[in-house]
Coordinates of C-alpha atoms in Angstrom, one line a residue:
M7 CA 33.3 -39.8 -20.0
D8 CA 34.6 -39.0 -23.5
D9 CA 33.8 -35.4 -24.3
S10 CA 33.5 -36.1 -28.0
V11 CA 30.0 -36.1 -29.5
P12 CA 29.1 -39.6 -30.9
D13 CA 27.7 -40.2 -34.3
M14 CA 28.3 -36.7 -35.6
H15 CA 30.3 -35.4 -38.4
T16 CA 31.7 -31.9 -38.7
G17 CA 28.8 -29.6 -39.4
D18 CA 26.1 -32.0 -38.2
R19 CA 23.5 -30.7 -35.8
P20 CA 23.3 -32.5 -32.4
T21 CA 20.0 -34.4 -32.0
L22 CA 18.1 -36.0 -29.2
K23 CA 20.0 -39.2 -30.1
T24 CA 23.3 -37.4 -29.5
I25 CA 22.2 -36.2 -26.0
A26 CA 20.8 -39.7 -25.2
A27 CA 24.2 -41.3 -26.0
L28 CA 26.1 -38.7 -23.9
T29 CA 23.9 -39.1 -20.9
G30 CA 23.1 -42.8 -21.1
L31 CA 19.4 -42.0 -21.1
S32 CA 16.7 -43.1 -23.6
I33 CA 15.7 -40.7 -26.4
A34 CA 12.2 -40.6 -24.9
T35 CA 13.6 -39.5 -21.5
V36 CA 15.8 -36.9 -23.0
S37 CA 12.8 -35.5 -25.0
R38 CA 10.6 -35.4 -22.0
A39 CA 13.3 -33.8 -19.8
L40 CA 13.7 -31.0 -22.4
K41 CA 10.0 -30.5 -22.3
D42 CA 10.0 -30.1 -18.5
A43 CA 7.8 -33.1 -18.0
A44 CA 6.5 -33.4 -14.5
D45 CA 7.4 -37.1 -14.2
I46 CA 11.1 -36.4 -14.9
G47 CA 13.3 -35.6 -11.8
E48 CA 14.9 -32.2 -11.5
D49 CA 18.4 -33.7 -11.4
T50 CA 17.8 -35.5 -14.7
K51 CA 16.3 -32.4 -16.3
R52 CA 19.4 -30.4 -15.2
R53 CA 21.7 -33.1 -16.5
V54 CA 20.0 -33.2 -19.9
R55 CA 19.8 -29.4 -20.3
D56 CA 23.5 -29.0 -19.4
E57 CA 24.5 -31.6 -22.0
A58 CA 22.2 -30.0 -24.6
A59 CA 23.7 -26.6 -23.9
R60 CA 27.3 -28.1 -24.1
V61 CA 26.8 -29.6 -27.5
G62 CA 24.7 -26.7 -28.8
Y63 CA 21.5 -28.7 -29.3
R64 CA 18.6 -26.7 -30.8
P65 CA 15.2 -28.3 -31.6
N66 CA 14.3 -28.4 -35.3
R67 CA 11.5 -25.9 -35.3
A68 CA 10.0 -27.1 -38.6
G69 CA 10.0 -30.7 -37.3
V70 CA 8.5 -29.6 -33.9
R71 CA 5.7 -27.7 -35.7
L72 CA 4.9 -30.6 -38.0
R73 CA 4.8 -33.1 -35.1
T74 CA 3.0 -31.0 -32.5
G75 CA 1.5 -28.0 -34.3
K76 CA 3.5 -25.8 -31.9
T77 CA 6.3 -23.3 -32.6
N78 CA 7.8 -23.2 -29.1
V79 CA 7.9 -19.4 -29.5
I80 CA 6.5 -16.8 -27.2
A81 CA 6.1 -13.3 -28.7
L82 CA 6.6 -10.2 -26.7
V83 CA 4.7 -7.4 -28.5
L84 CA 5.9 -4.0 -27.5
S85 CA 5.6 -0.4 -28.6
T86 CA 8.7 1.4 -29.8
Q87 CA 7.7 4.6 -28.1
E88 CA 10.6 6.5 -26.7
D89 CA 11.3 5.9 -23.0
V90 CA 14.7 6.8 -21.7
M91 CA 16.2 4.1 -19.4
N92 CA 12.9 2.4 -20.2
H93 CA 10.9 -0.6 -18.9
T94 CA 11.3 -2.3 -22.2
S95 CA 14.9 -3.5 -21.9
R96 CA 14.3 -4.9 -18.4
L97 CA 11.1 -6.6 -19.5
I98 CA 12.8 -8.2 -22.5
Y99 CA 15.7 -9.4 -20.4
S100 CA 13.5 -10.9 -17.6
V101 CA 11.1 -12.7 -20.0
S102 CA 14.1 -14.2 -21.8
A103 CA 15.8 -15.3 -18.6
A104 CA 12.5 -16.9 -17.4
L105 CA 12.3 -19.0 -20.6
K106 CA 15.9 -20.2 -20.3
G107 CA 15.9 -24.0 -19.8
S108 CA 12.3 -24.3 -21.1
P109 CA 11.4 -25.5 -24.6
Y110 CA 10.3 -21.9 -25.4
H111 CA 12.2 -19.0 -27.1
M112 CA 11.2 -15.4 -27.3
I113 CA 10.7 -13.1 -30.3
V114 CA 10.1 -9.4 -29.9
M115 CA 7.6 -7.8 -32.2
P116 CA 7.6 -4.0 -32.1
F117 CA 4.9 -1.7 -33.3
A118 CA 5.4 2.0 -33.9
P119 CA 3.5 4.9 -32.3
G120 CA 0.4 5.6 -34.4
E121 CA 0.4 2.0 -35.8
D122 CA -2.7 -0.1 -35.0
P123 CA -1.6 -2.3 -32.1
M124 CA -3.9 -5.0 -33.4
T125 CA -1.7 -5.5 -36.5
P126 CA 1.0 -7.7 -34.9
I127 CA -1.5 -9.6 -32.8
R128 CA -3.6 -10.5 -35.8
Y129 CA -0.5 -11.6 -37.7
I130 CA 0.7 -13.9 -34.8
V131 CA -2.7 -15.5 -34.3
E132 CA -3.6 -15.9 -38.0
T133 CA -0.2 -17.3 -39.0
G134 CA 0.4 -19.3 -35.9
S135 CA 3.9 -17.8 -35.7
A136 CA 4.0 -18.1 -31.9
D137 CA 2.3 -20.3 -29.3
G138 CA 1.6 -17.3 -26.9
V139 CA 1.9 -13.6 -26.6
I140 CA 2.8 -11.1 -23.8
I141 CA 1.6 -7.5 -24.3
N142 CA 2.0 -4.3 -22.4
Q143 CA 0.4 -0.8 -22.4
T144 CA -3.0 -2.3 -21.8
E145 CA -6.2 -0.3 -22.2
P146 CA -9.4 -0.7 -20.0
G147 CA -11.3 -2.2 -23.0
D148 CA -8.2 -3.6 -24.8
P149 CA -9.2 -5.0 -28.2
R150 CA -6.1 -7.2 -28.3
V151 CA -7.3 -9.0 -25.1
R152 CA -10.8 -9.5 -26.4
Y153 CA -9.5 -10.8 -29.8
M154 CA -7.1 -13.4 -28.3
Q155 CA -9.6 -14.4 -25.6
A156 CA -12.3 -15.0 -28.2
R157 CA -9.9 -17.2 -30.2
G158 CA -8.6 -19.2 -27.2
F159 CA -5.1 -17.9 -27.9
P160 CA -2.7 -18.0 -24.9
F161 CA -1.6 -14.6 -23.7
A162 CA -0.6 -12.6 -20.6
T163 CA -0.7 -8.8 -20.1
H164 CA 1.6 -6.4 -18.3
G165 CA -1.2 -4.3 -16.9
R166 CA -4.9 -4.9 -16.1
T167 CA -8.0 -4.4 -18.1
E168 CA -11.6 -3.6 -17.1
M169 CA -13.5 -5.9 -19.4
G170 CA -14.8 -8.5 -17.0
L171 CA -12.5 -11.1 -18.6
A172 CA -10.3 -13.3 -16.5
H173 CA -6.8 -13.4 -17.9
P174 CA -3.2 -13.6 -16.6
Y175 CA -1.7 -10.3 -15.8
F176 CA 1.0 -8.6 -13.7
D177 CA 0.5 -5.0 -12.8
Y178 CA 2.1 -2.3 -10.7
D179 CA -0.4 -0.5 -8.4
N180 CA -0.2 3.0 -9.8
E181 CA -3.0 4.2 -7.6
A182 CA -0.9 3.2 -4.5
F183 CA 2.2 4.8 -6.1
A184 CA 0.4 8.1 -6.5
R185 CA -0.9 8.0 -2.9
V186 CA 2.6 7.3 -1.5
A187 CA 4.0 10.1 -3.7
V188 CA 1.4 12.6 -2.5
R189 CA 2.0 11.7 1.2
A190 CA 5.8 12.1 0.7
L191 CA 5.4 15.5 -0.9
A192 CA 3.0 16.6 1.9
A193 CA 5.6 15.4 4.4
R194 CA 8.0 17.9 2.8
G195 CA 5.5 20.7 3.3
R196 CA 4.2 20.8 -0.3
R197 CA 0.7 22.1 -0.6
H198 CA 0.1 22.7 -4.3
L199 CA 0.6 19.6 -6.4
A200 CA 0.5 18.7 -10.1
L201 CA 0.5 15.3 -11.9
I202 CA 2.0 14.5 -15.2
A203 CA -0.1 11.4 -15.9
P204 CA 0.3 8.6 -18.4
P205 CA -1.6 8.7 -21.7
P206 CA -5.4 8.6 -20.8
A207 CA -6.2 5.6 -23.1
Q208 CA -4.0 3.3 -21.0
S209 CA -5.4 1.6 -17.9
Y210 CA -2.8 2.8 -15.5
A211 CA -3.5 6.5 -16.2
A212 CA -6.9 6.2 -14.5
H213 CA -5.4 4.4 -11.6
M214 CA -2.6 6.9 -11.1
T215 CA -4.9 9.9 -11.5
T216 CA -7.5 8.5 -9.0
G217 CA -4.9 7.9 -6.4
F218 CA -3.3 11.3 -6.8
L219 CA -6.5 13.4 -6.7
D220 CA -8.1 11.4 -3.9
E221 CA -5.1 11.4 -1.7
A222 CA -4.5 15.1 -2.2
Q223 CA -8.2 15.8 -1.3
R224 CA -7.9 13.7 1.8
L225 CA -4.9 15.7 2.9
G226 CA -6.4 19.1 2.1
L227 CA -3.9 19.8 -0.7
R228 CA -4.5 21.7 -4.0
A229 CA -4.0 19.4 -6.9
G230 CA -4.4 19.3 -10.6
V231 CA -3.4 17.3 -13.7
F232 CA -1.3 18.7 -16.5
S233 CA -3.1 19.0 -19.8
G234 CA -1.3 19.0 -23.1
V235 CA 1.4 16.5 -22.1
T236 CA 1.6 13.0 -20.7
S237 CA 4.4 11.1 -19.1
D238 CA 5.0 9.5 -22.6
S239 CA 5.4 12.9 -24.3
S240 CA 8.8 13.9 -25.6
A241 CA 11.3 15.3 -23.1
R242 CA 11.2 18.7 -24.9
E243 CA 7.4 18.9 -24.8
I244 CA 7.4 18.2 -21.0
E245 CA 10.3 20.6 -20.3
D246 CA 8.6 23.4 -22.2
M247 CA 5.2 22.8 -20.5
V248 CA 6.7 22.6 -17.0
A249 CA 8.7 25.8 -17.6
A250 CA 5.6 27.6 -18.7
R251 CA 3.7 26.4 -15.7
F252 CA 6.4 27.3 -13.2
A253 CA 6.9 30.7 -14.7
G254 CA 3.3 31.6 -13.8
A255 CA 2.0 33.0 -10.6
E256 CA 0.1 29.8 -9.7
R257 CA 3.0 27.5 -10.0
P258 CA 2.9 24.2 -8.0
D259 CA 5.5 23.3 -5.4
G260 CA 5.2 19.5 -5.8
L261 CA 5.1 17.3 -8.9
V262 CA 4.2 13.6 -9.3
V263 CA 5.3 12.2 -12.7
G264 CA 4.7 8.8 -14.3
S265 CA 8.0 8.1 -16.0
P266 CA 11.7 8.7 -15.6
T267 CA 11.8 10.7 -18.8
A268 CA 9.1 13.0 -17.5
A269 CA 10.9 13.3 -14.2
M270 CA 14.1 14.5 -15.7
A271 CA 12.4 16.8 -18.2
S272 CA 10.3 18.3 -15.4
V273 CA 13.3 19.1 -13.3
A274 CA 15.0 20.7 -16.4
G275 CA 11.9 22.9 -17.0
A276 CA 11.7 24.1 -13.4
E277 CA 15.4 24.7 -13.1
G278 CA 15.2 26.7 -16.3
C279 CA 13.0 29.1 -14.3
G280 CA 15.7 29.4 -11.6
L281 CA 14.0 27.1 -9.2
R282 CA 15.8 24.4 -7.2
I283 CA 14.5 20.9 -6.4
G284 CA 14.4 20.4 -2.7
A285 CA 14.1 24.1 -2.1
E286 CA 11.3 25.8 -4.2
F287 CA 9.8 22.5 -5.3
D288 CA 9.9 18.7 -4.9
L289 CA 9.2 15.8 -7.3
A290 CA 8.1 12.2 -6.9
A291 CA 8.6 9.6 -9.6
K292 CA 9.0 5.9 -10.2
E293 CA 11.6 3.9 -12.1
A294 CA 12.4 0.4 -13.2
I295 CA 16.2 1.0 -13.4
R296 CA 17.7 2.9 -10.5
F297 CA 19.3 6.1 -11.7
L298 CA 17.0 9.1 -11.0
N299 CA 18.7 9.8 -7.6
L300 CA 22.0 9.9 -9.5
F301 CA 20.5 12.7 -11.6
R302 CA 19.1 14.6 -8.6
R303 CA 19.5 13.1 -5.2
E304 CA 16.6 15.2 -3.8
M305 CA 14.0 13.3 -5.9
I306 CA 11.5 11.1 -4.2
V307 CA 11.8 7.8 -6.1
L308 CA 9.8 4.5 -5.9
N309 CA 11.0 1.4 -7.6
E310 CA 8.9 -0.6 -10.1
D311 CA 10.2 -4.1 -10.3
V312 CA 9.7 -4.9 -14.1
S313 CA 12.1 -7.8 -13.8
R314 CA 9.6 -9.6 -11.5
A315 CA 6.9 -8.7 -14.0
G316 CA 8.7 -10.4 -16.9
T317 CA 9.4 -13.6 -14.9
F318 CA 5.8 -13.8 -13.7
L319 CA 4.3 -13.2 -17.2
A320 CA 6.6 -15.7 -18.9
R321 CA 5.7 -18.4 -16.5
A322 CA 2.0 -17.5 -16.7
V323 CA 1.8 -17.7 -20.5
M324 CA 3.7 -21.0 -20.5
D325 CA 1.2 -22.4 -18.1
V326 CA -1.7 -21.4 -20.4
I327 CA 0.0 -22.9 -23.4
E328 CA 0.7 -26.2 -21.6
G329 CA -2.7 -26.3 -20.0
R330 CA -1.2 -26.4 -16.5
Q331 CA -3.0 -25.2 -13.5
P332 CA -0.7 -22.8 -11.7
D333 CA 0.0 -23.1 -8.0
A334 CA -1.3 -19.5 -7.5
P335 CA -3.7 -17.3 -9.5
A336 CA -1.9 -16.1 -12.6
Q337 CA -2.6 -12.5 -11.6
H338 CA -0.5 -10.2 -9.4
L339 CA -0.6 -6.6 -8.3
D340 CA 2.6 -5.2 -6.9
V341 CA 1.7 -2.7 -4.2
P342 CA 4.5 -0.3 -3.0
D343 CA 4.7 0.6 0.7
D344 CA 5.7 4.1 1.9
T345 CA 9.4 3.3 1.3
G346 CA 8.8 2.3 -2.3
R347 CA 9.6 -1.4 -1.6
M348 CA 7.5 -4.2 -3.1
P349 CA 6.3 -7.2 -1.1
R350 CA 7.0 -10.4 -2.9
P351 CA 4.1 -12.3 -4.6
D352 CA 2.6 -15.0 -2.3

């Protein structure tokens, strides 16, 4: 086949007609293949997508919106709060990868700490600048969820809510994480534990705190939750708080922390008091990108698979937009076992 692109002049944008001529298919078939229509075979879809990618085809968004009322855009609305080696980059990458080959593209809409998280949501819904939204840092009574649900706007959440509203979500079982962490610390002989929990307004803070306190009580351990800092506090604030606590007479010998930043800052604070991890104290944490054991190999580290979350959420919100009934419920809770591994979703 001639590799040249027919009916095009230099600077012209390739169109559906261009791809149809190159593949020998009708324009209608090309259009339906690019829309992932169920009645088009996978081989045909792959052939059309490959040719579209080769010639650099991009749908005319203004034309698509005029014809269908859709933007073919999914917005990922994320906080810009600092999180070293954070979940955010992994989530962005996995959502983007899941949308590849679909009609949809992703935009990232950040909001700053202290800014009303409803602001970007209202903007998207009121302007119709996206067809669906993915949000994280959910709250038990999250106003963003209530707002979008009331307006029938497609969305999915990274995290659960407690509002009695059925909506797509993917969540990590932070209660189970805390229980596994407490048992691991107890197995190392630790008897006085402390938790640096997530911000209390967020849903997973209650889950993690419940698991931590309940499991410690079940095992007959002393346990308490740090006040004055959370796992989202700055590294300096956490380091200073841990140093002050470890310098006292009632210092804990085991820590459970809710973020990689908090884990590293906690170790720095304890080591500033002359204590050694694996000797005078131990620490359990979770991470989305494996690096904490490179920082201190003695850490107890569980993996949180944010890549799987992004893939699941992207597919879930596309299903809602397209009105498709998914093969499985669009809700998943990743539960770690005692090794920190995650079972695959059914």
